[in-house]
GROMACS .gro file of C-alpha atoms in nm:
model
  273
    1UNK     CA    1   7.325   3.556  -3.411
    2UNK     CA    2   7.093   3.738  -3.164
    3UNK     CA    3   6.839   3.469  -3.156
    4UNK     CA    4   7.077   3.210  -3.114
    5UNK     CA    5   7.208   3.373  -2.816
    6UNK     CA    6   6.862   3.419  -2.669
    7UNK     CA    7   6.769   3.047  -2.699
    8UNK     CA    8   7.103   2.959  -2.555
    9UNK     CA    9   7.055   3.206  -2.248
   10UNK     CA   10   6.717   3.039  -2.162
   11UNK     CA   11   6.781   2.868  -1.812
   12UNK     CA   12   6.560   2.540  -1.787
   13UNK     CA   13   6.596   2.420  -1.404
   14UNK     CA   14   6.689   2.064  -1.345
   15UNK     CA   15   6.410   1.829  -1.225
   16UNK     CA   16   6.518   1.757  -0.878
   17UNK     CA   17   6.560   2.142  -0.825
   18UNK     CA   18   6.179   2.204  -0.894
   19UNK     CA   19   5.953   2.198  -0.573
   20UNK     CA   20   5.700   1.911  -0.561
   21UNK     CA   21   5.343   1.967  -0.520
   22UNK     CA   22   5.192   1.749  -0.228
   23UNK     CA   23   4.836   1.692  -0.272
   24UNK     CA   24   4.617   1.535   0.051
   25UNK     CA   25   4.336   1.289   0.025
   26UNK     CA   26   4.414   1.234  -0.341
   27UNK     CA   27   4.290   0.873  -0.422
   28UNK     CA   28   4.546   0.633  -0.578
   29UNK     CA   29   4.435   0.522  -0.912
   30UNK     CA   30   4.528   0.178  -1.027
   31UNK     CA   31   4.416  -0.153  -1.109
   32UNK     CA   32   4.181  -0.214  -0.840
   33UNK     CA   33   3.866  -0.027  -0.763
   34UNK     CA   34   3.850   0.294  -0.542
   35UNK     CA   35   3.501   0.221  -0.474
   36UNK     CA   36   3.375   0.030  -0.165
   37UNK     CA   37   3.327  -0.370  -0.206
   38UNK     CA   38   2.982  -0.431  -0.259
   39UNK     CA   39   2.837  -0.715  -0.019
   40UNK     CA   40   2.855  -1.069  -0.167
   41UNK     CA   41   2.500  -1.232  -0.166
   42UNK     CA   42   2.674  -1.588  -0.230
   43UNK     CA   43   2.820  -1.779   0.097
   44UNK     CA   44   3.178  -1.762  -0.041
   45UNK     CA   45   3.375  -1.554   0.248
   46UNK     CA   46   3.447  -1.617   0.593
   47UNK     CA   47   3.248  -1.345   0.706
   48UNK     CA   48   2.911  -1.473   0.627
   49UNK     CA   49   2.728  -1.732   0.846
   50UNK     CA   50   2.696  -2.086   0.705
   51UNK     CA   51   2.349  -2.177   0.576
   52UNK     CA   52   2.180  -2.456   0.770
   53UNK     CA   53   1.941  -2.709   0.584
   54UNK     CA   54   1.717  -2.759   0.904
   55UNK     CA   55   1.384  -2.708   0.924
   56UNK     CA   56   1.443  -2.434   1.208
   57UNK     CA   57   1.681  -2.247   1.003
   58UNK     CA   58   1.445  -2.234   0.703
   59UNK     CA   59   1.171  -2.093   0.908
   60UNK     CA   60   1.406  -1.850   1.059
   61UNK     CA   61   1.502  -1.706   0.720
   62UNK     CA   62   1.104  -1.680   0.634
   63UNK     CA   63   1.042  -1.516   0.976
   64UNK     CA   64   1.022  -1.146   0.814
   65UNK     CA   65   0.827  -1.241   0.514
   66UNK     CA   66   0.568  -1.493   0.653
   67UNK     CA   67   0.222  -1.318   0.744
   68UNK     CA   68   0.104  -1.280   1.097
   69UNK     CA   69  -0.254  -1.376   1.016
   70UNK     CA   70  -0.448  -1.572   0.802
   71UNK     CA   71  -0.613  -1.481   0.493
   72UNK     CA   72  -0.965  -1.550   0.354
   73UNK     CA   73  -1.131  -1.700   0.039
   74UNK     CA   74  -1.386  -1.499  -0.178
   75UNK     CA   75  -1.589  -1.550  -0.487
   76UNK     CA   76  -1.576  -1.271  -0.749
   77UNK     CA   77  -1.910  -1.139  -0.825
   78UNK     CA   78  -1.805  -0.862  -1.108
   79UNK     CA   79  -1.668  -0.542  -1.155
   80UNK     CA   80  -1.813  -0.199  -1.051
   81UNK     CA   81  -1.685   0.176  -1.054
   82UNK     CA   82  -1.652   0.448  -0.759
   83UNK     CA   83  -1.545   0.763  -0.747
   84UNK     CA   84  -1.274   0.944  -0.508
   85UNK     CA   85  -1.289   1.259  -0.309
   86UNK     CA   86  -1.163   1.455  -0.634
   87UNK     CA   87  -1.433   1.329  -0.846
   88UNK     CA   88  -1.201   1.097  -1.060
   89UNK     CA   89  -1.370   0.760  -1.160
   90UNK     CA   90  -1.179   0.421  -1.102
   91UNK     CA   91  -1.283   0.049  -1.144
   92UNK     CA   92  -1.329  -0.183  -0.854
   93UNK     CA   93  -1.362  -0.562  -0.808
   94UNK     CA   94  -1.643  -0.707  -0.603
   95UNK     CA   95  -1.539  -0.986  -0.378
   96UNK     CA   96  -1.784  -1.193  -0.175
   97UNK     CA   97  -1.715  -1.433   0.119
   98UNK     CA   98  -1.938  -1.705   0.138
   99UNK     CA   99  -1.921  -1.909   0.498
  100UNK     CA  100  -1.559  -1.874   0.509
  101UNK     CA  101  -1.474  -2.100   0.798
  102UNK     CA  102  -1.153  -2.223   0.969
  103UNK     CA  103  -1.113  -2.609   0.896
  104UNK     CA  104  -0.791  -2.707   1.066
  105UNK     CA  105  -0.457  -2.620   1.197
  106UNK     CA  106  -0.107  -2.714   1.081
  107UNK     CA  107   0.121  -2.699   1.372
  108UNK     CA  108   0.505  -2.658   1.422
  109UNK     CA  109   0.541  -3.009   1.635
  110UNK     CA  110   0.313  -3.213   1.406
  111UNK     CA  111   0.378  -3.043   1.057
  112UNK     CA  112   0.690  -2.878   1.069
  113UNK     CA  113   0.525  -2.521   1.026
  114UNK     CA  114   0.227  -2.298   1.146
  115UNK     CA  115  -0.046  -2.269   0.896
  116UNK     CA  116  -0.432  -2.225   0.878
  117UNK     CA  117  -0.673  -2.429   0.652
  118UNK     CA  118  -0.975  -2.219   0.556
  119UNK     CA  119  -1.267  -2.332   0.366
  120UNK     CA  120  -1.560  -2.161   0.184
  121UNK     CA  121  -1.877  -2.249   0.034
  122UNK     CA  122  -2.079  -2.573   0.078
  123UNK     CA  123  -2.035  -2.930  -0.099
  124UNK     CA  124  -2.294  -3.199  -0.057
  125UNK     CA  125  -2.146  -3.495   0.151
  126UNK     CA  126  -2.245  -3.717  -0.151
  127UNK     CA  127  -1.972  -3.543  -0.362
  128UNK     CA  128  -1.705  -3.556  -0.099
  129UNK     CA  129  -1.447  -3.839  -0.068
  130UNK     CA  130  -1.462  -4.060   0.251
  131UNK     CA  131  -1.134  -3.943   0.376
  132UNK     CA  132  -1.211  -3.579   0.345
  133UNK     CA  133  -1.555  -3.624   0.498
  134UNK     CA  134  -1.360  -3.759   0.801
  135UNK     CA  135  -1.131  -3.472   0.815
  136UNK     CA  136  -1.434  -3.242   0.823
  137UNK     CA  137  -1.626  -3.472   1.081
  138UNK     CA  138  -1.298  -3.455   1.291
  139UNK     CA  139  -1.316  -3.102   1.314
  140UNK     CA  140  -1.707  -3.053   1.342
  141UNK     CA  141  -1.721  -2.844   1.021
  142UNK     CA  142  -1.964  -2.906   0.723
  143UNK     CA  143  -1.793  -2.982   0.384
  144UNK     CA  144  -1.664  -2.719   0.178
  145UNK     CA  145  -1.663  -2.623  -0.179
  146UNK     CA  146  -1.308  -2.488  -0.155
  147UNK     CA  147  -1.023  -2.555   0.054
  148UNK     CA  148  -0.694  -2.354   0.086
  149UNK     CA  149  -0.416  -2.335   0.341
  150UNK     CA  150  -0.265  -1.994   0.446
  151UNK     CA  151   0.111  -2.011   0.640
  152UNK     CA  152   0.157  -1.777   0.943
  153UNK     CA  153   0.430  -1.671   1.144
  154UNK     CA  154   0.381  -1.856   1.473
  155UNK     CA  155   0.109  -1.991   1.668
  156UNK     CA  156  -0.051  -1.664   1.745
  157UNK     CA  157  -0.185  -1.636   1.428
  158UNK     CA  158  -0.370  -1.952   1.472
  159UNK     CA  159  -0.764  -1.881   1.487
  160UNK     CA  160  -0.997  -2.113   1.660
  161UNK     CA  161  -1.135  -2.429   1.444
  162UNK     CA  162  -1.499  -2.373   1.332
  163UNK     CA  163  -1.432  -1.970   1.353
  164UNK     CA  164  -1.566  -1.799   1.081
  165UNK     CA  165  -1.398  -1.527   0.899
  166UNK     CA  166  -1.630  -1.235   0.806
  167UNK     CA  167  -1.570  -0.935   0.581
  168UNK     CA  168  -1.477  -0.741   0.882
  169UNK     CA  169  -1.166  -0.934   0.883
  170UNK     CA  170  -1.040  -0.646   0.642
  171UNK     CA  171  -1.037  -0.287   0.686
  172UNK     CA  172  -1.107  -0.006   0.443
  173UNK     CA  173  -0.756   0.144   0.346
  174UNK     CA  174  -0.575  -0.169   0.386
  175UNK     CA  175  -0.364  -0.328   0.107
  176UNK     CA  176  -0.397  -0.701   0.020
  177UNK     CA  177  -0.259  -0.966  -0.243
  178UNK     CA  178  -0.505  -1.162  -0.416
  179UNK     CA  179  -0.461  -1.474  -0.583
  180UNK     CA  180  -0.643  -1.660  -0.839
  181UNK     CA  181  -0.631  -1.872  -1.176
  182UNK     CA  182  -0.600  -1.678  -1.494
  183UNK     CA  183  -0.842  -1.705  -1.800
  184UNK     CA  184  -0.721  -2.008  -2.018
  185UNK     CA  185  -0.670  -1.918  -2.362
  186UNK     CA  186  -0.581  -2.266  -2.482
  187UNK     CA  187  -0.291  -2.325  -2.743
  188UNK     CA  188  -0.154  -2.005  -2.850
  189UNK     CA  189   0.121  -1.906  -3.116
  190UNK     CA  190   0.445  -1.744  -3.006
  191UNK     CA  191   0.284  -1.382  -3.117
  192UNK     CA  192   0.006  -1.399  -2.893
  193UNK     CA  193   0.159  -1.601  -2.609
  194UNK     CA  194   0.528  -1.426  -2.592
  195UNK     CA  195   0.432  -1.098  -2.795
  196UNK     CA  196   0.679  -1.185  -3.093
  197UNK     CA  197   0.675  -0.925  -3.360
  198UNK     CA  198   0.628  -1.181  -3.654
  199UNK     CA  199   0.806  -1.192  -3.975
  200UNK     CA  200   0.767  -0.964  -4.264
  201UNK     CA  201   0.436  -0.902  -4.455
  202UNK     CA  202   0.575  -0.928  -4.786
  203UNK     CA  203   0.936  -0.929  -4.929
  204UNK     CA  204   0.970  -1.301  -4.999
  205UNK     CA  205   0.799  -1.426  -4.693
  206UNK     CA  206   0.554  -1.681  -4.802
  207UNK     CA  207   0.319  -1.829  -4.537
  208UNK     CA  208   0.496  -1.784  -4.244
  209UNK     CA  209   0.416  -1.445  -4.140
  210UNK     CA  210   0.329  -1.544  -3.769
  211UNK     CA  211   0.587  -1.809  -3.744
  212UNK     CA  212   0.825  -1.795  -3.443
  213UNK     CA  213   1.140  -1.876  -3.693
  214UNK     CA  214   1.415  -2.065  -3.547
  215UNK     CA  215   1.401  -2.273  -3.245
  216UNK     CA  216   1.784  -2.342  -3.223
  217UNK     CA  217   2.100  -2.389  -3.394
  218UNK     CA  218   2.164  -2.717  -3.580
  219UNK     CA  219   2.547  -2.844  -3.487
  220UNK     CA  220   2.674  -2.548  -3.277
  221UNK     CA  221   2.410  -2.569  -3.012
  222UNK     CA  222   2.424  -2.927  -2.961
  223UNK     CA  223   2.155  -3.013  -3.240
  224UNK     CA  224   1.883  -2.953  -2.977
  225UNK     CA  225   1.618  -2.698  -2.839
  226UNK     CA  226   1.728  -2.544  -2.512
  227UNK     CA  227   1.508  -2.557  -2.199
  228UNK     CA  228   1.287  -2.252  -2.150
  229UNK     CA  229   1.276  -2.163  -2.518
  230UNK     CA  230   0.985  -1.950  -2.584
  231UNK     CA  231   0.763  -2.123  -2.818
  232UNK     CA  232   0.388  -2.191  -2.897
  233UNK     CA  233   0.196  -2.381  -2.632
  234UNK     CA  234  -0.077  -2.384  -2.369
  235UNK     CA  235  -0.141  -1.996  -2.261
  236UNK     CA  236  -0.306  -1.884  -1.920
  237UNK     CA  237  -0.473  -2.122  -1.683
  238UNK     CA  238  -0.216  -2.077  -1.426
  239UNK     CA  239  -0.204  -1.913  -1.085
  240UNK     CA  240  -0.152  -1.544  -1.059
  241UNK     CA  241  -0.083  -1.318  -0.765
  242UNK     CA  242  -0.165  -0.936  -0.793
  243UNK     CA  243   0.018  -0.751  -0.493
  244UNK     CA  244  -0.101  -0.431  -0.319
  245UNK     CA  245  -0.477  -0.410  -0.373
  246UNK     CA  246  -0.631  -0.141  -0.179
  247UNK     CA  247  -0.960  -0.229  -0.011
  248UNK     CA  248  -1.204   0.053  -0.102
  249UNK     CA  249  -1.525  -0.056   0.071
  250UNK     CA  250  -1.629  -0.356   0.337
  251UNK     CA  251  -1.976  -0.470   0.379
  252UNK     CA  252  -2.002  -0.714   0.673
  253UNK     CA  253  -2.378  -0.760   0.646
  254UNK     CA  254  -2.382  -0.888   0.292
  255UNK     CA  255  -2.001  -1.031   0.321
  256UNK     CA  256  -1.865  -0.800   0.021
  257UNK     CA  257  -1.520  -0.676   0.005
  258UNK     CA  258  -1.434  -0.433  -0.281
  259UNK     CA  259  -1.100  -0.435  -0.419
  260UNK     CA  260  -0.917  -0.110  -0.583
  261UNK     CA  261  -0.849  -0.184  -0.973
  262UNK     CA  262  -0.946  -0.461  -1.224
  263UNK     CA  263  -0.649  -0.674  -1.187
  264UNK     CA  264  -0.792  -0.980  -1.009
  265UNK     CA  265  -0.811  -1.278  -1.249
  266UNK     CA  266  -1.144  -1.367  -1.382
  267UNK     CA  267  -1.153  -1.717  -1.181
  268UNK     CA  268  -1.457  -1.725  -0.923
  269UNK     CA  269  -1.267  -1.856  -0.636
  270UNK     CA  270  -1.016  -1.565  -0.516
  271UNK     CA  271  -0.788  -1.622  -0.211
  272UNK     CA  272  -0.646  -1.296  -0.046
  273UNK     CA  273  -0.465  -1.190   0.253
   0.00000   0.00000   0.00000
């Protein structure tokens, strides 16, 4: 009886009599996110400007990524090695600039953009087509073995026609981007071309150890092979760009530019800027 009396004597206050605890700056958690809204990269809101399809608008969008000056052409001569001040050995790529000369200009008024046409080497006139010979004769430049165009930001980056670009165009410590064709390896399978792991070496696998396997569904995928499917095919032989290569040494007398690393493709014709 005593225990029942104690239980009945316990006082529980009513909910509306309990003082409320008010917390300041407590985020309200609900369905909507409490984090800041990320900027939308698609032009779907009223706050973003409309994208224009004019040439002027396209050049304005590329204004901060277009180089201020032209690049150059060089021939890859081979590899060597050098040592840093700490005594560590690192590989280097040796490039030689051979009669690199400005052949023509591309202007905004005539072509819609600014660019410098650069040629290197020498080609016998008998091996050059007549329209191209007329192009060289008009600019009073000898026929070139290689001809490349470099876009520049504005007319201040246009060098004079016939001006020779020497190795001193680059400085030691400068970082450049090298572009050339990669080594062609012909028709290659899926394991070599895309790094497939292949199928099992045993356990029921017969004569398909290096096969790529299925190429797609039969009925659910539309009975076709999707575009971009990784399959066997021609490997290599395409243009490769390697960025941020440091210029280690420049020899203006011999026309040599030495780049840090061995990431330049083996193609003899290398353009870099």
